[in-house]
Amino acid sequence: MQTLPYGSWPSPIDAALAAAHDGQPEYVGFVGDEVWWTEPRPAEGGRRALVRRRADGTQEPVLPAPWNVRSRVIEYGGRPWAGAVVDGRPLVVFVDFADQRLYRYEPGGVPRPLTPLSPVGGGLRWADPQLLPGRGEVWCVLEEFTGDGPADVRRVLAAVPLDGSAAQDRDAVRELSDGAHRFVTGPRLSPDGRRAAWLGWDHPRMPWEGTELVVADVGTVLTGARTVAGGPEESIAQADWAPDGSLLYASDRSGWWNLYRDGTPLCPREEEFGGPLWKLGHRWFTPLDSGLIAVVHGRGATALGILDPESGEVVDAAGPWTEFAPTLAVHGERVVAVGASPRSAYEVVELDTRTGRARVIGAEHDDPVDPAYYPEPQIRTFTGPAGREIHAHVYSPHNPGCVAPGGRPAPYVIWAHGGPTGRSPLVLDLEIAYFTSRGIGVAEVNYGGSAGYGREYRERLREQWGLVDVEDCAAVALALADEGTADRDRLAVRGGSAGGWTAAVSLATTDVYACGTIIFPVLDLAAWADGETHDFESHYLESLVGPREEVPGRYTERSPTEHAERITAPFLLLQGLDDVICPPAQSERFLARMAGRVRHAYIAFEGEGHGFRRAETLVRALESELSLYAQVFGLNPPGIPTLELAK
């Protein structure tokens, strides 16, 4: 055991190792008896690979690089593939990221495009496909740009022929819905094929604020569309049909996303059976043929369970997993999900509902280093302004071979998650371990506005963005300092996207932090509201800040770009040059006003969008962030390139 200062502990978890394990499996599904899913490939340009698990347990990518199975609908994307066994062979349709066309693929052949390119704006995009071989079609969400602006877009439900006849002919794509809503999810067909259900919503609402559940009759098109649940103040997160033809949906009408069957609550609890619909095709529940329902549910953390809709009882799967992602698939009595824990990254888990046995079947977690280097998180609840509770995960510095000399607490970094209607899950993250194994603590703050704790907790951020999130992060940081856990003089704040906003505003409006890391942020509210973002979030600020025509001053007063003189702490700003959600223009205006004033560094990455995916990007970002803390906190991490800070 060595006695070394915080921040100088040698660690086997380097930036390359953390980068190699970035991301998680998504969009599980069955193709016949086989389980398929997508998973990240940071070392292959950050692409998403479609992976199949054969009956003998072997796993293999379905398509070689550079095929990238990822949709750009609403920019955050959605389920990009669907599959079935047809004539004894797998048939798969998928979206390729490069051109956003929908492709048909049968293993052993080559992908063939089913949809055309469009020269207009962002082109034609597809998500949440439902493969219907009996109809010779795939039904999905079509996002079609009608001009060059981010708001020049329409979305409808559409049927694409599987024979390839629409590959060069937009007119061969049959539109199923009438475009009554600005945003839609993919259609779900009733067991008898006579009805379809989907979700729709319109500006200025986000889907976690208010959605409508629509049911229509199936013919050549969808007719007689009618709203059966939801509205401006009720969020339906997901809908699906039970085998008996009843309609299941997750609604937050009680203040929590609970499950309903034809309007009747099945398991009323103060916990969530749904979540924010950031991607089309998220699934928190799915019905089994037996009438039982597989559910991802919880308060804060999530579990995988089986709900009996007749008794309202839920039996959770036994196992080490403490967090499940919003993706589920069923086949017979098999349920497949994606779970993780503080000791394991996300992996594909199968639950046999006959035996209750759960096991890992894909993307298995394999410890790349001795698990003794992983941090041991604490689930904490702090007290914020006006006595409000703040949920957080605290990761103390931890290294089995090192201890710090007494006399001074550890440096800490406060992590603000994105969204801001999101949540930091309690799972193994090697980026956190990268810091904690070197002697730097991390605290993830699920500030007011975070998902997972009911609608009232989410609503704390209404018109309070830049206030409540900043106050809650500061309250956690100062509480850790007051109790002697963290060094009051060595606190930092970091975040990406909405978390980047929180980090920047924290530096501009508080004296809590000695430095900060700001990653692809929102920095200029007025410009963001004027079209400097994508369509999905273009009206988000009306709830986060307030209607601009009513409170125009807030858009100036809260923007860090407008108050560069208030920032005195050094910072690192990281930006993807292909980001259309928080574009480089936001960062560039901010930097222009910071010039000559504060030590900082700006790194812009070509080929990266909103969320870094390439291994080389992730490595440089992590090493640069550590170098910032080393310079400001007076640390000496071995082997880390020095980040040049300049005014």
XYZ file of C-alpha atoms in Angstrom:
647
model
C 0.000 0.000 0.000
C 1.459 3.311 -1.141
C 0.744 6.642 0.468
C 0.381 9.116 -2.390
C -1.480 12.418 -2.806
C -4.953 12.358 -4.294
C -4.839 12.539 -8.073
C -1.447 10.868 -8.392
C -2.418 7.252 -7.812
C -1.263 4.915 -10.597
C -4.230 3.180 -12.256
C -4.628 0.386 -14.814
C -7.783 2.119 -16.063
C -6.399 4.401 -18.757
C -8.392 6.509 -21.209
C -8.090 3.917 -23.979
C -9.604 1.244 -21.745
C -12.467 3.530 -20.719
C -13.091 4.464 -24.358
C -13.165 0.829 -25.465
C -16.008 0.175 -23.023
C -18.070 3.259 -23.810
C -21.704 2.739 -24.774
C -24.131 -0.109 -24.257
C -26.298 -2.666 -26.074
C -29.662 -1.368 -27.296
C -32.791 -2.448 -29.144
C -32.981 -6.142 -28.311
C -35.269 -8.305 -30.396
C -35.980 -11.840 -31.503
C -35.474 -13.178 -35.007
C -37.087 -16.567 -34.709
C -35.467 -18.169 -31.672
C -32.350 -16.002 -31.933
C -31.726 -12.838 -29.941
C -30.383 -9.823 -31.853
C -29.391 -6.339 -30.678
C -27.208 -3.347 -31.534
C -24.012 -2.491 -29.705
C -21.298 0.177 -29.970
C -17.976 -0.181 -31.743
C -15.806 2.782 -30.591
C -12.742 1.344 -32.335
C -14.629 1.083 -35.655
C -15.363 4.762 -36.092
C -18.045 4.695 -33.405
C -20.511 2.691 -35.504
C -23.390 0.649 -34.079
C -23.157 -3.009 -35.038
C -26.148 -5.311 -35.358
C -25.273 -8.492 -33.436
C -26.944 -11.905 -33.469
C -26.729 -14.688 -30.913
C -27.040 -18.040 -32.592
C -28.736 -21.035 -31.020
C -25.342 -22.448 -29.972
C -24.583 -19.285 -27.993
C -22.042 -17.788 -30.372
C -22.308 -14.080 -31.119
C -21.366 -12.350 -34.339
C -21.914 -9.027 -36.074
C -24.508 -9.322 -38.812
C -22.881 -6.718 -41.059
C -19.238 -5.698 -41.428
C -17.915 -2.157 -41.039
C -18.735 0.461 -42.111
C -22.437 -0.504 -41.885
C -23.802 1.554 -38.996
C -27.260 0.506 -37.787
C -28.540 3.786 -36.377
C -31.445 6.121 -37.137
C -31.376 9.923 -37.048
C -35.131 10.474 -36.678
C -35.607 13.390 -34.218
C -31.761 13.356 -34.226
C -31.682 11.162 -31.112
C -32.877 8.309 -33.274
C -34.927 5.295 -32.366
C -35.204 1.610 -32.977
C -33.300 1.107 -36.261
C -34.035 -2.517 -37.131
C -36.618 -5.295 -37.179
C -36.381 -8.935 -38.136
C -38.314 -12.158 -38.643
C -37.819 -15.658 -39.995
C -39.363 -15.935 -43.453
C -39.268 -19.210 -45.376
C -36.866 -20.605 -42.800
C -34.329 -17.780 -43.122
C -33.782 -14.529 -41.217
C -35.077 -11.412 -42.945
C -33.950 -8.097 -41.478
C -34.657 -4.472 -42.289
C -32.385 -1.773 -40.874
C -31.463 1.892 -41.166
C -27.885 2.765 -42.119
C -26.585 5.920 -40.478
C -24.629 7.198 -43.478
C -27.578 7.721 -45.838
C -30.536 6.985 -43.519
C -32.061 4.657 -46.080
C -33.978 1.592 -44.999
C -32.317 -1.624 -46.188
C -33.394 -5.247 -46.550
C -30.874 -7.926 -45.658
C -30.795 -11.710 -45.637
C -27.616 -13.257 -44.170
C -25.392 -14.512 -46.956
C -26.566 -11.793 -49.317
C -25.938 -8.070 -49.548
C -28.089 -5.241 -48.139
C -30.545 -3.847 -50.678
C -32.099 -0.388 -50.260
C -35.848 -0.216 -49.807
C -36.189 3.577 -49.703
C -34.896 6.395 -51.885
C -32.543 9.247 -51.178
C -33.932 12.772 -51.088
C -31.981 15.892 -52.071
C -34.092 18.053 -49.751
C -32.687 19.137 -46.370
C -31.982 16.208 -44.098
C -33.609 13.810 -46.548
C -35.824 10.832 -45.713
C -35.339 9.090 -42.377
C -36.926 6.017 -40.820
C -37.346 4.596 -37.312
C -39.255 2.092 -35.184
C -39.945 -0.405 -37.998
C -42.575 -3.142 -37.748
C -41.815 -5.952 -40.189
C -44.989 -7.382 -41.740
C -43.930 -10.114 -44.194
C -47.530 -11.227 -44.721
C -48.321 -7.794 -46.109
C -45.018 -7.563 -47.962
C -44.283 -4.330 -46.103
C -42.464 -2.729 -43.227
C -44.407 -0.086 -41.302
C -42.427 2.649 -39.604
C -42.063 6.323 -38.782
C -41.109 8.447 -41.773
C -39.364 11.756 -41.105
C -39.257 13.815 -44.298
C -37.537 17.157 -44.705
C -39.379 19.656 -46.869
C -36.663 22.344 -46.848
C -33.178 23.115 -45.617
C -34.118 24.339 -42.136
C -34.295 22.047 -39.077
C -38.005 22.870 -38.672
C -38.824 22.127 -42.338
C -39.909 18.590 -41.558
C -42.966 16.378 -41.359
C -43.506 12.990 -39.733
C -46.057 10.329 -40.627
C -46.560 6.607 -40.346
C -45.629 4.934 -43.600
C -45.581 1.518 -45.290
C -42.493 0.605 -47.296
C -42.733 -2.316 -49.748
C -40.300 -5.132 -49.086
C -39.811 -5.848 -52.800
C -37.586 -2.779 -53.274
C -40.027 -0.974 -55.550
C -39.656 2.231 -53.496
C -35.847 2.230 -53.592
C -35.870 4.909 -56.297
C -39.497 6.000 -56.077
C -40.793 8.099 -53.185
C -44.333 7.699 -54.514
C -44.172 3.958 -53.853
C -44.025 4.664 -50.122
C -47.595 4.577 -48.839
C -48.395 7.074 -46.112
C -50.633 5.541 -43.475
C -51.454 8.516 -41.226
C -52.528 12.049 -42.000
C -49.793 13.974 -40.204
C -52.175 15.213 -37.507
C -49.303 15.261 -35.013
C -45.860 16.789 -35.365
C -44.300 13.737 -33.718
C -45.347 10.082 -33.784
C -44.073 6.727 -32.609
C -44.201 3.581 -34.703
C -47.561 1.793 -35.057
C -48.441 -1.277 -33.023
C -50.879 -3.685 -34.659
C -53.581 -5.399 -32.608
C -53.466 -9.223 -32.524
C -56.285 -9.467 -35.071
C -54.585 -6.919 -37.347
C -57.646 -4.696 -37.459
C -56.414 -1.793 -35.327
C -53.198 0.145 -34.882
C -52.073 2.236 -31.918
C -49.379 4.880 -31.676
C -48.407 7.986 -29.725
C -48.505 11.545 -31.032
C -47.647 14.984 -29.662
C -47.064 18.517 -30.846
C -44.997 21.591 -30.107
C -44.419 23.032 -27.582
C -44.807 19.842 -25.533
C -42.078 17.282 -25.031
C -43.263 13.655 -24.824
C -42.764 13.516 -21.041
C -45.058 16.543 -20.700
C -48.052 15.478 -22.776
C -48.777 12.871 -25.454
C -51.890 11.340 -26.977
C -52.565 7.663 -27.493
C -54.202 7.246 -30.897
C -56.069 4.200 -32.183
C -57.165 3.775 -35.794
C -58.684 1.123 -38.022
C -56.394 -0.706 -40.424
C -57.176 -0.638 -44.110
C -55.152 0.532 -47.064
C -54.442 3.471 -44.779
C -55.214 4.047 -41.108
C -58.721 5.479 -40.783
C -60.958 6.743 -38.008
C -58.029 7.882 -35.855
C -59.213 8.728 -32.350
C -57.489 9.710 -29.125
C -58.216 7.210 -26.344
C -55.886 8.491 -23.596
C -53.425 11.240 -22.839
C -53.462 14.951 -23.493
C -51.507 18.159 -22.854
C -50.936 17.361 -19.161
C -50.665 13.571 -19.353
C -47.695 11.686 -20.708
C -48.230 8.271 -22.276
C -44.729 6.805 -22.542
C -45.560 3.583 -24.395
C -48.528 1.609 -25.690
C -48.973 -1.970 -26.873
C -51.649 -4.589 -27.341
C -52.175 -7.540 -25.020
C -52.808 -10.961 -26.611
C -56.526 -10.675 -25.755
C -56.811 -7.431 -27.758
C -56.906 -5.062 -24.790
C -54.755 -1.953 -24.969
C -51.913 -1.507 -22.490
C -50.182 1.791 -21.870
C -47.950 3.580 -19.365
C -49.447 6.896 -18.220
C -48.319 9.391 -15.596
C -51.862 10.637 -14.867
C -51.359 9.649 -11.194
C -48.050 11.506 -10.970
C -46.108 8.335 -11.768
C -45.834 6.357 -15.010
C -48.010 3.375 -14.131
C -49.486 0.647 -16.328
C -53.098 0.721 -17.476
C -55.267 -1.719 -19.409
C -58.077 -0.026 -21.309
C -57.938 2.777 -18.742
C -57.813 0.616 -15.608
C -54.645 0.783 -13.469
C -52.938 -2.596 -13.168
C -50.346 -1.898 -10.502
C -50.773 1.549 -8.905
C -47.507 2.429 -7.201
C -45.378 5.476 -6.551
C -42.765 4.256 -8.968
C -42.169 4.409 -12.704
C -43.193 1.833 -15.301
C -42.165 4.258 -18.057
C -39.762 7.084 -18.691
C -38.878 9.995 -20.956
C -39.212 9.120 -24.622
C -35.891 10.451 -25.900
C -35.740 7.758 -28.601
C -38.579 6.236 -30.601
C -38.952 2.588 -29.712
C -38.068 2.698 -26.021
C -39.875 -0.166 -24.285
C -40.550 -0.361 -20.559
C -43.084 -3.166 -20.848
C -44.063 -5.905 -23.252
C -46.900 -8.467 -22.964
C -46.369 -12.211 -22.978
C -48.671 -14.729 -24.638
C -49.644 -15.984 -21.174
C -51.199 -12.636 -20.294
C -48.367 -11.676 -17.960
C -46.398 -8.495 -18.685
C -42.630 -8.046 -18.560
C -41.843 -4.664 -17.016
C -38.887 -2.402 -16.334
C -39.895 -0.464 -13.254
C -38.643 1.308 -10.168
C -38.068 4.514 -8.278
C -34.687 5.863 -9.225
C -33.072 2.527 -10.038
C -34.988 0.071 -12.241
C -35.644 -3.667 -12.014
C -36.840 -6.283 -14.485
C -40.065 -7.869 -13.316
C -43.086 -9.882 -14.380
C -46.443 -8.269 -13.649
C -49.590 -10.320 -13.178
C -52.301 -7.911 -14.393
C -55.019 -9.819 -12.555
C -53.464 -9.562 -9.079
C -51.267 -6.488 -9.604
C -48.281 -8.354 -8.200
C -44.783 -7.949 -9.633
C -42.066 -10.565 -9.221
C -38.606 -9.231 -9.999
C -35.886 -11.262 -11.670
C -33.189 -12.401 -9.282
C -29.636 -11.478 -10.131
C -26.899 -8.907 -9.656
C -28.447 -6.299 -11.954
C -29.658 -3.083 -10.329
C -30.528 -1.103 -13.453
C -32.351 -2.036 -16.654
C -32.483 0.002 -19.846
C -35.795 0.724 -21.646
C -35.549 -2.138 -24.132
C -37.425 -5.432 -23.933
C -38.379 -8.305 -26.216
C -40.343 -11.508 -25.665
C -40.591 -14.822 -27.472
C -42.814 -17.473 -25.952
C -41.869 -17.490 -22.290
C -38.474 -15.883 -22.819
C -37.895 -12.232 -21.949
C -34.756 -10.387 -23.070
C -33.582 -7.135 -21.502
C -30.404 -5.096 -20.967
C -29.183 -4.831 -17.374
C -26.212 -3.518 -15.424
C -24.978 -2.881 -11.885
C -22.267 -0.887 -10.103
C -19.975 -3.886 -10.683
C -20.923 -4.676 -14.278
C -21.626 -2.734 -17.452
C -24.803 -3.217 -19.476
C -25.241 -6.745 -20.818
C -28.005 -8.690 -22.553
C -30.038 -10.669 -20.013
C -32.578 -13.415 -20.655
C -35.308 -14.319 -18.164
C -37.119 -17.646 -18.423
C -40.558 -16.930 -16.979
C -41.249 -20.632 -16.415
C -38.326 -21.093 -14.042
C -37.687 -17.511 -12.945
C -34.037 -17.989 -13.899
C -32.170 -15.047 -15.421
C -28.805 -15.284 -17.136
C -26.477 -13.233 -19.299
C -26.641 -14.272 -22.948
C -24.934 -11.409 -24.801
C -22.468 -8.540 -24.555
C -21.239 -10.228 -21.392
C -19.409 -8.024 -18.950
C -15.790 -9.107 -18.730
C -13.686 -7.269 -16.183
C -10.876 -5.595 -18.139
C -9.016 -4.922 -14.882
C -9.141 -6.189 -11.327
C -12.599 -5.174 -10.000
C -10.827 -3.985 -6.865
C -10.201 -0.760 -8.826
C -13.919 -0.093 -9.309
C -15.444 2.547 -7.046
C -18.034 1.655 -4.426
C -20.957 4.056 -4.915
C -23.114 5.433 -2.171
C -26.767 6.252 -2.853
C -27.306 9.566 -1.073
C -30.154 12.006 -0.566
C -29.078 15.575 0.145
C -31.065 18.586 1.257
C -31.289 21.543 -1.072
C -32.837 25.002 -0.905
C -36.257 25.143 0.781
C -35.561 21.691 2.216
C -36.059 19.856 -1.078
C -34.459 16.443 -1.451
C -31.735 15.868 -4.024
C -30.793 12.389 -5.222
C -27.139 11.637 -5.930
C -24.561 8.872 -6.290
C -21.249 9.511 -4.558
C -18.132 7.688 -5.741
C -15.246 8.168 -3.333
C -11.640 7.870 -4.526
C -10.672 4.211 -4.446
C -7.520 2.302 -5.355
C -6.521 -0.990 -3.706
C -2.852 -0.052 -3.827
C -2.987 3.544 -2.653
C -4.078 5.700 0.231
C -3.848 9.465 0.566
C -1.916 11.164 3.355
C -4.149 12.616 6.028
C -4.889 16.260 6.517
C -6.756 17.196 3.353
C -9.965 15.826 1.791
C -10.171 14.568 -1.768
C -10.865 16.675 -4.851
C -14.318 16.021 -6.293
C -16.044 16.498 -9.636
C -19.801 17.060 -9.728
C -21.357 15.380 -12.764
C -24.556 16.903 -14.188
C -26.431 14.561 -16.541
C -27.929 15.564 -19.858
C -31.534 15.923 -20.836
C -32.150 17.696 -18.537
C -35.088 15.284 -18.293
C -32.746 12.370 -17.827
C -31.097 10.483 -14.986
C -27.679 9.139 -14.056
C -28.085 5.370 -13.615
C -26.144 3.558 -10.916
C -24.000 1.352 -13.158
C -20.338 0.609 -13.719
C -18.829 3.413 -15.793
C -15.120 3.182 -16.507
C -15.019 6.939 -17.094
C -15.922 7.384 -13.431
C -13.426 4.700 -12.430
C -10.801 6.515 -14.521
C -10.995 9.379 -12.036
C -11.748 7.582 -8.777
C -8.905 5.085 -9.244
C -6.522 8.061 -9.474
C -7.814 9.684 -6.321
C -10.502 12.062 -7.615
C -14.046 11.646 -6.302
C -17.159 11.873 -8.468
C -20.712 12.759 -7.459
C -23.517 12.230 -9.985
C -26.423 14.520 -9.153
C -29.958 13.634 -10.179
C -31.078 17.213 -9.679
C -34.662 18.430 -9.602
C -36.067 17.815 -13.072
C -34.584 14.331 -13.359
C -36.671 11.366 -14.447
C -37.325 8.347 -12.255
C -38.815 10.067 -9.197
C -42.302 10.986 -10.374
C -43.808 13.889 -12.271
C -43.620 16.331 -9.355
C -39.851 15.872 -9.162
C -39.581 16.349 -12.948
C -41.712 19.481 -12.754
C -39.276 21.156 -10.346
C -37.354 22.337 -13.375
C -40.355 23.965 -15.059
C -39.213 27.506 -15.905
C -36.322 26.939 -13.494
C -33.594 25.616 -15.801
C -30.331 27.238 -14.868
C -31.585 27.723 -11.308
C -32.774 24.476 -9.704
C -30.228 22.264 -11.496
C -27.394 24.634 -10.577
C -28.579 24.994 -6.978
C -28.926 21.235 -6.505
C -25.464 20.488 -7.877
C -23.961 23.200 -5.684
C -25.841 21.914 -2.628
C -24.365 18.436 -3.103
C -20.861 19.816 -3.663
C -20.982 22.011 -0.568
C -22.531 19.271 1.573
C -19.676 16.937 0.634
C -17.222 19.672 1.573
C -18.979 20.492 4.849
C -18.933 16.856 5.958
C -15.233 16.568 5.172
C -15.621 14.220 2.208
C -14.567 16.732 -0.459
C -12.000 19.523 -0.480
C -13.871 22.844 -0.631
C -11.037 24.394 -2.652
C -10.841 21.536 -5.144
C -14.350 21.140 -6.534
C -15.130 20.925 -10.256
C -18.313 20.610 -12.290
C -18.780 18.803 -15.594
C -21.567 17.802 -17.925
C -22.583 17.274 -21.534
C -25.500 18.711 -23.512
C -27.980 19.975 -20.894
C -25.336 18.994 -18.347
C -22.915 21.231 -20.240
C -25.396 24.071 -19.765
C -25.570 23.326 -16.032
C -21.773 23.275 -15.806
C -21.414 26.588 -17.666
C -24.156 28.331 -15.685
C -22.632 26.990 -12.473
C -19.319 28.654 -13.342
C -21.106 31.904 -14.227
C -23.394 32.163 -11.205
C -21.660 30.463 -8.268
C -18.248 30.490 -6.593
C -18.439 26.804 -5.704
C -16.112 25.392 -8.346
C -12.438 25.881 -9.076
C -12.882 24.749 -12.688
C -15.259 22.972 -15.034
C -15.589 20.753 -18.096
C -18.297 21.827 -20.548
C -19.207 19.259 -23.211
C -21.330 19.991 -26.358
C -23.431 22.492 -24.376
C -26.369 24.824 -24.703
C -24.925 28.288 -23.989
C -27.140 30.829 -25.770
C -30.862 30.414 -25.094
C -32.071 33.075 -27.522
C -30.193 31.594 -30.467
C -31.250 28.075 -29.502
C -34.885 29.209 -29.438
C -34.428 30.973 -32.786
C -33.704 27.759 -34.648
C -30.140 26.932 -33.668
C -31.105 23.377 -32.792
C -33.153 20.498 -34.178
C -36.927 20.355 -34.434
C -37.519 17.913 -31.558
C -36.263 20.305 -28.852
C -36.904 23.589 -30.649
C -39.720 24.524 -28.225
C -38.305 22.769 -25.136
C -37.300 26.095 -23.590
C -40.933 27.143 -23.266
C -41.239 24.756 -20.330
C -37.628 24.904 -19.126
C -37.331 28.705 -19.157
C -40.779 30.075 -20.004
C -42.574 31.337 -23.113
C -40.148 33.745 -24.750
C -42.787 36.301 -25.668
C -43.753 36.498 -21.981
C -40.320 36.372 -20.315
C -37.757 37.493 -22.938
C -35.389 38.774 -20.255
C -34.799 35.292 -18.875
C -33.304 34.165 -22.167
C -30.606 36.789 -21.791
C -30.157 36.742 -18.041
C -29.598 32.986 -17.781
C -27.343 32.488 -20.831
C -23.629 32.068 -20.047
C -22.792 33.578 -23.434
C -24.328 36.864 -22.278
C -22.353 36.905 -19.028
C -18.833 35.877 -19.911
C -17.447 38.402 -17.433
C -18.892 36.404 -14.548
C -16.766 33.340 -15.284
C -13.393 33.446 -13.564
C -12.593 29.736 -13.200
C -10.587 27.829 -15.813
C -12.575 25.500 -18.053
C -12.327 22.928 -20.837
C -14.867 23.092 -23.670
C -15.367 20.016 -25.874
C -17.468 20.174 -29.033
C -18.418 17.936 -31.951
C -18.306 19.808 -35.237
C -21.175 17.760 -36.696
C -23.495 18.475 -33.757
C -26.883 19.766 -34.964
C -28.498 19.631 -31.505
C -25.997 21.896 -29.728
C -24.078 23.222 -32.748
C -20.517 24.608 -32.697
C -21.881 28.136 -33.155
C -23.016 28.059 -29.525
C -19.499 27.280 -28.322
C -17.810 29.652 -30.738
C -19.800 32.713 -29.627
C -19.134 31.835 -26.015
C -15.399 31.543 -26.651
C -15.291 34.851 -28.520
C -16.565 36.597 -25.409
C -14.150 34.713 -23.152
C -11.045 35.620 -25.172
C -8.245 37.108 -23.091
C -10.090 36.717 -19.818
C -9.894 33.225 -18.335
C -7.561 30.283 -18.832
C -9.340 27.702 -20.926
C -8.979 25.135 -23.680
C -11.273 24.377 -26.606
C -11.137 21.090 -28.497
C -13.411 20.564 -31.488
C -13.739 17.101 -33.009
C -14.402 16.546 -36.693
C -16.846 13.769 -37.476
C -18.435 13.840 -34.026
C -21.999 14.867 -33.342
C -24.031 15.116 -30.164
C -22.355 12.465 -28.047
C -18.812 11.323 -28.726
C -18.509 7.821 -30.185
C -15.027 7.352 -31.613
C -12.319 5.811 -29.457
C -9.723 8.456 -30.307
C -12.156 11.236 -29.400
C -13.042 9.656 -26.088
C -9.372 9.168 -25.198
C -8.425 12.757 -25.899
C -11.464 14.116 -24.086
C -10.794 12.100 -20.931
C -7.075 12.848 -20.814
C -7.716 16.549 -21.399
C -10.285 16.649 -18.625
C -7.897 14.986 -16.185
C -5.128 17.409 -17.162
C -7.426 20.351 -16.412
C -8.081 19.074 -12.906
C -4.404 18.286 -12.392
C -3.354 21.831 -13.250
C -6.063 23.587 -11.255
C -6.027 21.284 -8.229
C -2.240 20.847 -8.100
C -2.293 17.121 -8.876
C 0.329 14.977 -10.543
C -1.286 12.110 -12.480
C 1.432 10.025 -14.161
C 1.505 9.654 -17.926
C -1.152 12.223 -18.828
C -0.471 14.693 -21.680
C -0.601 18.297 -20.508
C -3.588 20.260 -21.745
C -2.571 23.733 -22.860
C -4.665 26.349 -21.113
C -4.581 29.839 -22.561
C -6.564 33.046 -22.257
